[in-house]
Every structure is written in C-alpha cells, then in structure tokens.
Coordinates of C-alpha atoms in Angstrom, one line a residue:
M1 CA 16.5 -12.0 1.8
I2 CA 13.1 -13.6 2.6
K3 CA 12.4 -16.3 0.1
N4 CA 9.2 -18.2 1.2
D5 CA 6.3 -18.3 3.7
S6 CA 8.3 -20.1 6.4
E7 CA 11.1 -17.6 6.4
L8 CA 8.6 -14.7 6.5
S9 CA 6.7 -16.2 9.4
A10 CA 9.9 -17.0 11.3
T11 CA 11.2 -13.4 10.8
F12 CA 8.0 -11.8 12.2
S13 CA 7.8 -14.4 15.0
A14 CA 11.5 -13.8 16.1
I15 CA 10.9 -10.1 16.8
P16 CA 10.7 -9.3 20.5
S17 CA 7.7 -7.5 22.0
N18 CA 7.3 -3.7 22.1
Q19 CA 9.2 -3.0 18.9
L20 CA 8.7 -0.8 15.9
I21 CA 8.7 -2.9 12.7
V22 CA 9.4 -0.6 9.7
I23 CA 8.9 -1.9 6.1
E24 CA 10.3 0.9 3.9
D25 CA 8.9 1.3 0.4
V26 CA 6.7 -1.7 0.7
D27 CA 5.4 -1.4 -2.8
A28 CA 8.9 -2.1 -4.1
Q29 CA 9.7 -5.1 -1.9
S30 CA 7.8 -7.7 -3.9
T31 CA 5.3 -8.0 -6.8
V32 CA 3.3 -10.3 -4.5
L33 CA 2.0 -7.2 -2.7
H34 CA 0.8 -5.5 -5.9
N35 CA -2.9 -4.9 -6.6
R36 CA -4.5 -8.1 -7.9
K37 CA -7.3 -6.1 -9.6
F38 CA -5.0 -3.7 -11.5
E39 CA -6.7 -2.5 -14.6
I40 CA -5.3 -0.2 -17.3
N41 CA -8.2 2.2 -17.8
S42 CA -6.6 5.6 -17.5
I43 CA -3.4 7.5 -18.5
D44 CA -2.4 7.5 -14.8
K45 CA -2.7 3.8 -14.5
F46 CA -0.9 3.3 -17.8
V47 CA 2.0 5.3 -16.4
N48 CA 1.9 3.2 -13.2
A49 CA 1.8 0.0 -15.2
K50 CA 4.8 1.2 -17.2
Y51 CA 6.6 2.0 -14.0
I52 CA 6.0 -1.5 -12.7
D53 CA 7.2 -3.1 -15.9
N54 CA 10.4 -1.0 -16.1
N55 CA 11.3 -1.7 -12.5
V56 CA 10.2 -5.3 -12.1
Q57 CA 13.9 -6.4 -12.2
N58 CA 14.4 -4.4 -9.0
F59 CA 11.9 -6.4 -7.0
T60 CA 12.9 -9.3 -5.0
S61 CA 12.1 -12.7 -6.5
S62 CA 10.1 -13.9 -3.4
D63 CA 8.0 -16.9 -3.2
F64 CA 6.1 -15.9 -0.1
S65 CA 2.4 -15.6 -0.4
L66 CA 0.1 -12.6 0.1
S67 CA -2.0 -14.5 2.6
V68 CA 1.0 -15.2 4.9
F69 CA 2.1 -11.5 4.6
L70 CA -1.5 -10.5 5.6
A71 CA -1.4 -12.9 8.5
C72 CA 1.8 -11.2 9.7
L73 CA 0.1 -7.8 9.5
D74 CA -2.9 -9.2 11.4
G75 CA -0.7 -9.6 14.4
H76 CA -1.1 -13.4 15.0
L77 CA 2.6 -14.0 14.4
I78 CA 4.1 -11.1 16.2
S79 CA 4.7 -10.4 19.9
E80 CA 2.5 -8.2 22.0
G81 CA 3.1 -4.4 21.8
N82 CA 4.7 -4.4 18.3
I83 CA 3.8 -1.7 15.9
I84 CA 4.2 -2.1 12.1
I85 CA 4.9 0.9 10.0
M86 CA 4.9 0.6 6.2
T87 CA 5.9 3.4 3.8
T88 CA 5.1 3.8 0.2
N89 CA 5.2 6.4 -2.6
H90 CA 2.7 4.5 -4.7
I91 CA -0.2 3.4 -2.5
D92 CA -2.2 2.5 -5.6
F93 CA 0.2 -0.3 -6.4
L94 CA -0.5 -2.1 -3.2
D95 CA -3.3 -4.7 -3.0
P96 CA -6.2 -3.2 -1.0
A97 CA -6.0 -6.1 1.5
C98 CA -2.5 -4.8 2.6
I99 CA -3.8 -1.5 3.7
R100 CA -7.4 -2.1 4.9
P101 CA -8.3 -1.6 8.6
G102 CA -7.1 -4.6 10.6
Q103 CA -3.9 -4.7 8.6
I104 CA -3.0 -1.0 8.6
D105 CA -5.2 0.9 11.0
V106 CA -3.9 4.5 10.5
H107 CA -2.9 6.2 7.3
F108 CA -0.8 9.3 7.2
K109 CA -0.2 11.2 4.0
L110 CA 3.1 13.0 4.3
G111 CA 2.7 15.7 1.6
Y112 CA 4.3 19.0 0.9
C113 CA 4.3 21.8 3.5
T114 CA 1.3 23.9 4.3
H115 CA 1.7 27.4 5.9
Y116 CA 0.8 25.9 9.2
Q117 CA 3.5 23.3 9.0
L118 CA 6.2 25.8 7.8
N119 CA 5.3 28.1 10.7
K120 CA 5.2 25.2 13.2
M121 CA 8.7 24.0 12.2
F122 CA 10.0 27.6 12.3
K123 CA 8.6 28.1 15.9
N124 CA 10.1 24.8 17.1
N125 CA 13.5 25.4 15.6
I126 CA 14.2 29.1 15.0
N127 CA 11.9 31.5 16.8
E128 CA 8.7 31.0 18.9
S129 CA 7.1 34.0 17.3
G130 CA 7.0 32.2 13.9
I131 CA 7.5 33.3 10.3
P132 CA 6.3 36.9 9.8
V133 CA 2.9 36.9 8.1
N134 CA 4.1 39.0 5.1
V135 CA 6.8 36.5 4.4
L136 CA 4.6 33.4 4.8
K137 CA 2.0 34.6 2.4
N138 CA 4.6 34.9 -0.3
I139 CA 5.6 31.2 0.0
N140 CA 3.3 28.9 -1.9
E141 CA 1.8 26.0 0.0
N142 CA 2.2 22.4 -1.1
V143 CA 5.5 23.1 -2.8
L144 CA 8.3 22.5 -0.3
P145 CA 9.1 19.0 1.0
P146 CA 9.1 19.0 4.9
C147 CA 12.5 17.1 4.9
E148 CA 14.2 19.9 3.0
V149 CA 12.7 22.6 5.2
M150 CA 13.8 20.7 8.3
A151 CA 17.3 20.3 6.9
L152 CA 17.5 24.0 6.2
M153 CA 16.3 25.0 9.7
S154 CA 18.7 22.5 11.3
L155 CA 21.6 23.8 9.2
Y156 CA 21.0 27.4 10.0
Q157 CA 19.6 26.9 13.5
N158 CA 22.4 29.1 15.1
E159 CA 22.2 31.8 12.4
Q160 CA 20.2 35.0 12.6
E161 CA 16.4 34.6 11.9
Q162 CA 16.7 36.6 8.7
V163 CA 19.3 34.2 7.2
V164 CA 16.9 31.3 7.7
I165 CA 14.0 33.3 6.1
E166 CA 16.1 34.3 3.1
N167 CA 17.2 30.7 2.5
L168 CA 13.6 29.5 2.9
I169 CA 12.4 32.0 0.3
K170 CA 15.3 31.0 -2.0
I171 CA 14.4 27.2 -1.9
A172 CA 10.7 28.0 -2.3
N173 CA 11.4 30.0 -5.4
Q174 CA 13.6 27.2 -6.8
Y175 CA 10.8 24.7 -6.3
N176 CA 8.3 27.1 -7.9
N177 CA 10.5 27.5 -10.9
N178 CA 11.1 23.7 -11.2
H179 CA 7.3 23.1 -11.0
K180 CA 6.7 25.7 -13.8
N181 CA 9.4 24.1 -16.0
I182 CA 7.9 20.6 -15.5
C183 CA 4.5 21.9 -16.5
K184 CA 6.0 23.5 -19.7
I185 CA 7.7 20.2 -20.6
E186 CA 4.5 18.2 -20.0
N187 CA 2.5 20.6 -22.2
I188 CA 5.1 20.4 -25.0
T189 CA 5.0 16.6 -24.8
I190 CA 1.2 16.5 -24.9
K191 CA 1.1 18.8 -27.9
D192 CA 3.7 16.7 -29.7
K193 CA 1.7 13.6 -29.1
K194 CA -1.4 15.2 -30.5
R195 CA 0.5 16.4 -33.6
K196 CA 1.9 12.9 -34.2
C197 CA -1.6 11.4 -33.8
S198 CA -3.1 13.9 -36.3
I199 CA -0.5 13.0 -38.9

C-alpha cells in the first residue's frame, strides 16, 4: 500500500510509542530492499537470482527509496520505545545496509530443532522430566521445524506422555524420509545435467 517516500515516512511517524513493528518477509516486500551488489558467481546465487526473477511480479511496485527505509530503521522517524522486527527466509537477498548494526541490532536464526530445544519444549508443555534419553538420541537434530513440534505438543497436551512421544517419533521419521527423497532427486538431477553436458 506504501507507494513513495512520503507515505513510508508518514506511516512510521504515525505509530505510537512503545509498539512492536513487525515487517514480515521483508525480502519479498519490495525489490528496493534487495542487495545492490548482487553478483551471480555461484550455483547458489544463480538459484537465488532465478527465484527473484520468477517472483518479481509478486513484489510491490513501490517507489520509496532505500535511503528513506534506512532512515525509518535508524529510529529518527519513529516514537520512543518502538521495536522493529523484520523476518526473512532469504537474508542474502537483502541489501547489507538493511541488516547492519544500527539498523537491525540483533539477529536470530530460527532453524530446526536441536535436542536441547526438543527437550525444553517437552518440559514446558508435557512433562518436566523431559524426553527420555533413549528416545531423544533416536531423533535427528536439525530436522524438525519448531512450529510443527509446538503444534504437536499443543494438540496432544492432555494426552498421555507416551502418545506425544510416539507422534514426535512419527513426524521425525517423516521428515527424515522426505530429506532422503529430496537428496535422491537432487542427485538424479545433477547426474542428468552432467550426462546432457557430456553429449
């Protein structure tokens, strides 16, 4: 809805003090915020560039400037006590100026669950004794999304502990199998590409 610098400044200025300002998926809000030094010098960056090109129609056609957006993040235009939170799945797409200290002071990477996180969620929601060690060691780390684990524990909060554990193991196995299938598909694709290149 924000079309230019004046509207952007006015929006930030109109927010009362002591508020949380959340900008969800900031990398998808406008191409103005994308990295100005973007270079295609690796496969990963090629994939990223392709992602941007294919999704450019989904971005807003904003005419606001990066400098005014950065001024809003600096805090000059917002009331005292406000906290700005930006989320992104593609931090590399963002211009470094958007995420440097002074603009965004604290970075949190919300990745997949470690054993510590699984156990902590279990203690907070199901049983203070935590997940039995023999069960926990059979669940791979960095596979389960915290949101799915939390949804599972909320759903089965009033059930017996064993029901929660069985369902946790079930979704962990599903994620493990999906990851293996993705790896197989990627390997086939890479081999096919090599075969085509050799012809």
